[in-house]
Amino acid sequence: IKVGGWFELFFVNVLGCPFNTGEIIYIILLVAIVIWAIYESYNNKNQKRENISFLLSVAMLGVPFYGFGISAFIIGVIVLAALWFVLKWKRGKELLVSSRIKHTALLCMLMLMIGYSSYALIVIRSSANPPMDQNSPEDIFTLGSYLSRDQYGDSPLLFGQAYTSQVQFDRDGEYCKPRMKQGAPIYQRKEKASADEKDSYFIVRYKTDYIYAQNMVFPRMWDAAHASAYESWMGGVDGTQVPYDRCGEPITVKMPTQMENIRFFLSYQCNFMYWRYFMWNFAGRQNDIQGNGELEHGNWISGIPFFDNWRLGDQSKLPDDLKDNKGHNVFYCLPLLLGLIGLFWQAYRGQRGIRQFWVVFFLFFMTGLAIVIYLNQTPMQPRERDYAYAGSFYAFAIWCGIGVAAIIDLLKRLNINGTAVSAIVSILCLLVPIQMASQTWDDHDRSGRYTCRDFGQNYLMSMQDKGNPIIFTNGDNDTFPLWYNQEVEGARTDARVCNLSYLQTDWYIDQMCRQAYNSPSVPITWPRLDYCSGTNEYVEVVPELKQQILDFYKTNPKEAKATLGDNPFEVKNVLKHWVRDGKDDMHVIPTDTLYLTIDKEAVRKSGMMMASDSIPDQMIISLKGKNALYKGDLMMLEMISQCNWTRPVYVAITVGQENYMNLGDNFIQEGLANRITPFTTNAPGMKNFDTERVYTNLMTRFKFGGLDKKGIYLDETVMRMCYTHRRLFAQLALNLIQEGKKDKAAKALAYAEKVIPAYNVPMNYLSGGIDIAKAYALLGNKAKAKEAINSVFKNAHQYMVWYNSLSGSRFMQSQQDCMMHLYVMNSCIDIAHMIDNKWAESLMKQFNADAATYQSKGGRLMGEE
């Protein structure tokens, strides 16, 4: 990619050729030179041509060019010169590097080229501008960014900062600015001013990194954003106090010691994030709930009770929902034992055996622990990462297979041999994978389950049918099922899915500005130069300027209106005059309160639920608590202002509050999506829940992916979405009851029970069980209310029994969970009093017993928490 980029810059920027000319010439030369070098090394007729072609192949593949710019070129020349002397070096009369070695090396490099050529598909696909085009890698520079995963950032590997390290500062007069290290340039295609202008690339920005004052070797605890997670995992970090002058302010920095750093590497990155996954596959798995170090979630187990209880607490006291989890698989360590037998047998089977062993070992290591070192993962990962090490598990499975031969060989050495013995051993060893398949079948069987497709479609169906709506999503699980439904199922192709995570990038804004399926482009009026990479990435909110602007309007009203408009804090005016144009070269937002003038007629025609009888003149958007807005926030404001209520704008309910500024005050829920409205919906007398639309969506438009099929497998991620849907039913029922529509509420609850049955989706606190019970109680259906409360209370009680069975630090670490489950039990009792006081008192006795046990072990009392 690097060498190809040099060719591209030379042919396009220097010689004035069209885009991709240099890339095409580079590929042709690369293929020709490598084939020539292979031909020369194979024939072994001319040593000089052989060495030259070999050097050119290495150079064209970019192997010696480390770094970027002229320094990379100089390093490459030095490496190639050194390689030239090595190629000519003789040991006696024989060359140190023979033709055969060069030929083998070239074939290896050719293999890498063939593998790399598959990425041509990425560029070809991107050039067609499909609706989903991540990173838009249409030239060699954007492909390089795509392949190096620039959007995910970097982590230090061999040397760098710790999570407590302070950035170095340089004094610039009265001010201090952080010291930055300039990295490689980032090239983009230049926007043409006219059709006649030649193609060219320009440097849009340079990669930059902070320079830290405190650094350490092999930093494993490095990310300041995960400081509390590091401390929590380690049970506190003592560290060493390092004095530091932070721009005239003397402070002390607590740097973790190298021993603590290594302990985190071994305990979390190696043990928890690799060996735990390894043991899932060859010893057994506790359940499929993501673990973050707690004893009841996602650990490896053997299936041997005394051993598992010693490690993880009494497993018989786990709640039913964990004991019955389909991800609970026990292999009794038999695959592990078989693999270890094969590993040692191969390693100690003479010279041939040890050679074969190292081949398998390096496959095992490089696809396992080597990836652990490279990823340098932080605690609290958003999902389990076992898929990253699948190659390593395949390698160990080779040793499992060799283990069968090892057992047969061992019996032969004991003079126990023959066809019958080999057959018996093979059959007995076959019981190991049979046991594994019998245990794991139920948590790998997806037959009859269409939840991902249907739940994704439910997001789309939550939106209004007319007006080409836009829905903001965030993250993979919110977005990919929606894309699938539009691309494959053809569902709601009139709607536009807009991912807020990607909206920070110019390539994604480009895609939003194009039509997709039956959805017109989103209304972004900015020219590309105002949102291209490196421009308006981060715009400060400076409310101190607000008064100065108001004073300017008082003293010079005509000039003020001419330059800043009638309302200087109107969203469109702020985005144009202060963000894009940069008044007095200040690219800032000069207020913490923005306004949007409301087209009342457009609102009346919009189809949205009116939160009040009157429509306000302005929508107020508060930026309080915001130090700055990022590019995605600015694009969101631009779209809302340009849509002018003629195009519905939604935010998925699973988008976190931190991702949509303070717009939550203007949400009206219509299903799995909140509609952005001009009303302040949380004010007294207002409503933020459209019962009629939610009722229609849930009862007639939503699908539930076969949840009524008994025994269907629901993993943790799917289960969370099942909980979300049931909570929506409960929310709908309570709102309908509040509006006096009890018949509809009863129908909604009955339908919820049918499509999200308790035999597949447990009725507990997380799944809205308390609100379901409360709705039934308000409807007078005491039997159903009691059934729901019993289920929720029993689940919380079982967790209390489990936590109370723990001791010492294990118990102390579970206090937050205990508090939550005691709160759930108490909430159940409150609703039980609405149904049957005597029954409520029996629940209270159980609550008191659990609370007393909890307190006797040193648990905190339930106070304001």
PDB file of C-alpha atoms in Angstrom, residues 534-686:
ATOM      1  CA  GLY A 534      -9.763  17.285   9.417  1.00  0.00           C
ATOM      2  CA  THR A 535     -12.403  20.046   9.126  1.00  0.00           C
ATOM      3  CA  ASN A 536     -14.957  20.817  11.869  1.00  0.00           C
ATOM      4  CA  GLU A 537     -14.115  17.601  13.687  1.00  0.00           C
ATOM      5  CA  TYR A 538     -14.524  19.325  17.048  1.00  0.00           C
ATOM      6  CA  VAL A 539     -16.204  22.719  17.610  1.00  0.00           C
ATOM      7  CA  GLU A 540     -16.070  24.255  21.061  1.00  0.00           C
ATOM      8  CA  VAL A 541     -19.174  25.565  22.817  1.00  0.00           C
ATOM      9  CA  VAL A 542     -18.279  29.028  24.184  1.00  0.00           C
ATOM     10  CA  PRO A 543     -21.378  30.466  25.921  1.00  0.00           C
ATOM     11  CA  GLU A 544     -19.304  33.445  27.159  1.00  0.00           C
ATOM     12  CA  LEU A 545     -19.624  34.927  23.649  1.00  0.00           C
ATOM     13  CA  LYS A 546     -23.405  35.067  23.904  1.00  0.00           C
ATOM     14  CA  GLN A 547     -23.538  38.367  25.771  1.00  0.00           C
ATOM     15  CA  GLN A 548     -21.043  39.985  23.386  1.00  0.00           C
ATOM     16  CA  ILE A 549     -23.286  39.098  20.442  1.00  0.00           C
ATOM     17  CA  LEU A 550     -26.374  40.458  22.214  1.00  0.00           C
ATOM     18  CA  ASP A 551     -24.501  43.703  22.945  1.00  0.00           C
ATOM     19  CA  PHE A 552     -23.510  43.884  19.261  1.00  0.00           C
ATOM     20  CA  TYR A 553     -27.208  43.667  18.291  1.00  0.00           C
ATOM     21  CA  LYS A 554     -28.033  46.495  20.692  1.00  0.00           C
ATOM     22  CA  THR A 555     -25.280  48.836  19.522  1.00  0.00           C
ATOM     23  CA  ASN A 556     -25.245  47.980  15.791  1.00  0.00           C
ATOM     24  CA  PRO A 557     -28.610  46.359  14.972  1.00  0.00           C
ATOM     25  CA  LYS A 558     -28.432  46.850  11.190  1.00  0.00           C
ATOM     26  CA  GLU A 559     -24.903  45.521  10.826  1.00  0.00           C
ATOM     27  CA  ALA A 560     -25.650  42.673  13.211  1.00  0.00           C
ATOM     28  CA  LYS A 561     -28.738  41.540  11.292  1.00  0.00           C
ATOM     29  CA  ALA A 562     -26.925  41.877   7.981  1.00  0.00           C
ATOM     30  CA  THR A 563     -24.087  39.621   9.111  1.00  0.00           C
ATOM     31  CA  LEU A 564     -25.735  37.243  11.577  1.00  0.00           C
ATOM     32  CA  GLY A 565     -29.461  37.263  10.666  1.00  0.00           C
ATOM     33  CA  ASP A 566     -32.542  38.151  12.694  1.00  0.00           C
ATOM     34  CA  ASN A 567     -31.838  35.463  15.280  1.00  0.00           C
ATOM     35  CA  PRO A 568     -28.092  34.966  15.808  1.00  0.00           C
ATOM     36  CA  PHE A 569     -28.658  31.774  17.801  1.00  0.00           C
ATOM     37  CA  GLU A 570     -30.846  30.116  15.201  1.00  0.00           C
ATOM     38  CA  VAL A 571     -29.356  26.689  14.385  1.00  0.00           C
ATOM     39  CA  LYS A 572     -28.903  27.509  10.680  1.00  0.00           C
ATOM     40  CA  ASN A 573     -27.224  30.837  11.476  1.00  0.00           C
ATOM     41  CA  VAL A 574     -24.860  29.341  14.038  1.00  0.00           C
ATOM     42  CA  LEU A 575     -23.869  26.503  11.712  1.00  0.00           C
ATOM     43  CA  LYS A 576     -23.270  28.856   8.797  1.00  0.00           C
ATOM     44  CA  HIS A 577     -21.685  31.943  10.369  1.00  0.00           C
ATOM     45  CA  TRP A 578     -19.831  30.468  13.339  1.00  0.00           C
ATOM     46  CA  VAL A 579     -19.102  26.823  12.518  1.00  0.00           C
ATOM     47  CA  ARG A 580     -18.575  26.811   8.746  1.00  0.00           C
ATOM     48  CA  ASP A 581     -17.518  30.386   7.935  1.00  0.00           C
ATOM     49  CA  GLY A 582     -15.877  30.943  11.310  1.00  0.00           C
ATOM     50  CA  LYS A 583     -16.734  34.518  12.310  1.00  0.00           C
ATOM     51  CA  ASP A 584     -13.389  36.317  12.805  1.00  0.00           C
ATOM     52  CA  ASP A 585     -11.751  32.916  12.162  1.00  0.00           C
ATOM     53  CA  MET A 586     -13.383  31.565  15.313  1.00  0.00           C
ATOM     54  CA  HIS A 587     -14.936  28.179  14.598  1.00  0.00           C
ATOM     55  CA  VAL A 588     -17.054  27.973  17.748  1.00  0.00           C
ATOM     56  CA  ILE A 589     -20.634  27.727  18.927  1.00  0.00           C
ATOM     57  CA  PRO A 590     -21.154  31.026  20.772  1.00  0.00           C
ATOM     58  CA  THR A 591     -24.052  29.915  22.974  1.00  0.00           C
ATOM     59  CA  ASP A 592     -25.286  26.968  25.017  1.00  0.00           C
ATOM     60  CA  THR A 593     -28.875  27.485  23.852  1.00  0.00           C
ATOM     61  CA  LEU A 594     -29.837  27.072  20.204  1.00  0.00           C
ATOM     62  CA  TYR A 595     -33.191  27.853  18.606  1.00  0.00           C
ATOM     63  CA  LEU A 596     -35.074  26.380  15.687  1.00  0.00           C
ATOM     64  CA  THR A 597     -37.900  28.438  14.166  1.00  0.00           C
ATOM     65  CA  ILE A 598     -40.908  26.143  13.762  1.00  0.00           C
ATOM     66  CA  ASP A 599     -42.977  25.939  10.607  1.00  0.00           C
ATOM     67  CA  LYS A 600     -46.323  25.363  12.329  1.00  0.00           C
ATOM     68  CA  GLU A 601     -48.146  24.297   9.183  1.00  0.00           C
ATOM     69  CA  ALA A 602     -45.461  21.674   8.483  1.00  0.00           C
ATOM     70  CA  VAL A 603     -45.839  20.341  12.037  1.00  0.00           C
ATOM     71  CA  ARG A 604     -49.622  20.056  11.630  1.00  0.00           C
ATOM     72  CA  LYS A 605     -49.166  18.050   8.411  1.00  0.00           C
ATOM     73  CA  SER A 606     -46.334  15.921   9.792  1.00  0.00           C
ATOM     74  CA  GLY A 607     -48.458  13.199  11.365  1.00  0.00           C
ATOM     75  CA  MET A 608     -46.684  13.435  14.719  1.00  0.00           C
ATOM     76  CA  MET A 609     -48.632  13.273  17.951  1.00  0.00           C
ATOM     77  CA  MET A 610     -49.264  16.787  19.260  1.00  0.00           C
ATOM     78  CA  ALA A 611     -47.854  16.947  22.749  1.00  0.00           C
ATOM     79  CA  SER A 612     -50.043  19.998  23.397  1.00  0.00           C
ATOM     80  CA  ASP A 613     -52.788  21.983  21.719  1.00  0.00           C
ATOM     81  CA  SER A 614     -50.485  24.855  20.836  1.00  0.00           C
ATOM     82  CA  ILE A 615     -47.371  24.707  18.684  1.00  0.00           C
ATOM     83  CA  PRO A 616     -44.487  26.812  19.986  1.00  0.00           C
ATOM     84  CA  ASP A 617     -42.776  29.400  17.788  1.00  0.00           C
ATOM     85  CA  GLN A 618     -39.345  27.984  18.510  1.00  0.00           C
ATOM     86  CA  MET A 619     -37.754  24.706  19.466  1.00  0.00           C
ATOM     87  CA  ILE A 620     -35.114  25.187  22.144  1.00  0.00           C
ATOM     88  CA  ILE A 621     -32.024  22.944  21.974  1.00  0.00           C
ATOM     89  CA  SER A 622     -29.963  23.115  25.154  1.00  0.00           C
ATOM     90  CA  LEU A 623     -26.236  22.463  24.994  1.00  0.00           C
ATOM     91  CA  LYS A 624     -25.733  22.796  28.736  1.00  0.00           C
ATOM     92  CA  GLY A 625     -22.981  20.497  29.982  1.00  0.00           C
ATOM     93  CA  LYS A 626     -21.416  20.309  26.506  1.00  0.00           C
ATOM     94  CA  ASN A 627     -17.890  21.621  26.082  1.00  0.00           C
ATOM     95  CA  ALA A 628     -17.942  20.937  22.363  1.00  0.00           C
ATOM     96  CA  LEU A 629     -19.946  19.370  19.562  1.00  0.00           C
ATOM     97  CA  TYR A 630     -18.390  16.798  17.274  1.00  0.00           C
ATOM     98  CA  LYS A 631     -18.976  16.453  13.561  1.00  0.00           C
ATOM     99  CA  GLY A 632     -21.752  13.901  14.072  1.00  0.00           C
ATOM    100  CA  ASP A 633     -23.597  16.302  16.419  1.00  0.00           C
ATOM    101  CA  LEU A 634     -23.284  19.127  13.876  1.00  0.00           C
ATOM    102  CA  MET A 635     -24.645  16.895  11.102  1.00  0.00           C
ATOM    103  CA  MET A 636     -27.529  15.882  13.338  1.00  0.00           C
ATOM    104  CA  LEU A 637     -28.413  19.545  13.957  1.00  0.00           C
ATOM    105  CA  GLU A 638     -28.081  20.264  10.232  1.00  0.00           C
ATOM    106  CA  MET A 639     -30.486  17.458   9.330  1.00  0.00           C
ATOM    107  CA  ILE A 640     -33.065  18.422  11.963  1.00  0.00           C
ATOM    108  CA  SER A 641     -33.030  22.051  10.841  1.00  0.00           C
ATOM    109  CA  GLN A 642     -33.203  21.221   7.123  1.00  0.00           C
ATOM    110  CA  CYS A 643     -35.926  18.555   7.454  1.00  0.00           C
ATOM    111  CA  ASN A 644     -38.262  21.275   8.752  1.00  0.00           C
ATOM    112  CA  TRP A 645     -40.688  18.606  10.129  1.00  0.00           C
ATOM    113  CA  THR A 646     -41.648  17.535   6.587  1.00  0.00           C
ATOM    114  CA  ARG A 647     -39.381  14.511   6.914  1.00  0.00           C
ATOM    115  CA  PRO A 648     -39.769  12.558  10.199  1.00  0.00           C
ATOM    116  CA  VAL A 649     -36.562  12.157  12.224  1.00  0.00           C
ATOM    117  CA  TYR A 650     -36.202   9.353  14.781  1.00  0.00           C
ATOM    118  CA  VAL A 651     -33.644   8.087  17.281  1.00  0.00           C
ATOM    119  CA  ALA A 652     -33.585   4.346  18.108  1.00  0.00           C
ATOM    120  CA  ILE A 653     -34.508   3.780  21.769  1.00  0.00           C
ATOM    121  CA  THR A 654     -31.292   1.772  22.251  1.00  0.00           C
ATOM    122  CA  VAL A 655     -29.116   4.813  21.460  1.00  0.00           C
ATOM    123  CA  GLY A 656     -27.440   6.108  24.623  1.00  0.00           C
ATOM    124  CA  GLN A 657     -28.266   9.590  25.875  1.00  0.00           C
ATOM    125  CA  GLU A 658     -24.682  10.769  25.364  1.00  0.00           C
ATOM    126  CA  ASN A 659     -25.102  10.304  21.595  1.00  0.00           C
ATOM    127  CA  TYR A 660     -27.954  12.735  20.898  1.00  0.00           C
ATOM    128  CA  MET A 661     -26.997  15.891  22.812  1.00  0.00           C
ATOM    129  CA  ASN A 662     -29.929  16.973  25.021  1.00  0.00           C
ATOM    130  CA  LEU A 663     -32.673  16.219  22.505  1.00  0.00           C
ATOM    131  CA  GLY A 664     -34.312  13.644  24.788  1.00  0.00           C
ATOM    132  CA  ASP A 665     -36.607  16.362  26.091  1.00  0.00           C
ATOM    133  CA  ASN A 666     -38.198  16.486  22.617  1.00  0.00           C
ATOM    134  CA  PHE A 667     -38.772  12.753  22.135  1.00  0.00           C
ATOM    135  CA  ILE A 668     -42.104  11.048  21.610  1.00  0.00           C
ATOM    136  CA  GLN A 669     -41.843   7.258  21.609  1.00  0.00           C
ATOM    137  CA  GLU A 670     -43.597   5.473  18.745  1.00  0.00           C
ATOM    138  CA  GLY A 671     -42.216   1.953  19.210  1.00  0.00           C
ATOM    139  CA  LEU A 672     -38.541   1.049  19.100  1.00  0.00           C
ATOM    140  CA  ALA A 673     -37.841   4.611  17.990  1.00  0.00           C
ATOM    141  CA  ASN A 674     -38.247   8.043  19.548  1.00  0.00           C
ATOM    142  CA  ARG A 675     -39.491  10.749  17.228  1.00  0.00           C
ATOM    143  CA  ILE A 676     -37.813  14.134  17.510  1.00  0.00           C
ATOM    144  CA  THR A 677     -40.519  16.793  17.851  1.00  0.00           C
ATOM    145  CA  PRO A 678     -40.541  20.568  18.413  1.00  0.00           C
ATOM    146  CA  PHE A 679     -42.339  20.072  21.740  1.00  0.00           C
ATOM    147  CA  THR A 680     -40.760  19.872  25.177  1.00  0.00           C
ATOM    148  CA  THR A 681     -42.421  16.587  26.056  1.00  0.00           C
ATOM    149  CA  ASN A 682     -41.270  16.226  29.664  1.00  0.00           C
ATOM    150  CA  ALA A 683     -43.049  19.356  30.854  1.00  0.00           C
ATOM    151  CA  PRO A 684     -46.110  18.986  33.143  1.00  0.00           C
ATOM    152  CA  GLY A 685     -49.206  17.981  31.198  1.00  0.00           C
ATOM    153  CA  MET A 686     -47.200  16.886  28.148  1.00  0.00           C
TER     154      MET A 686
END
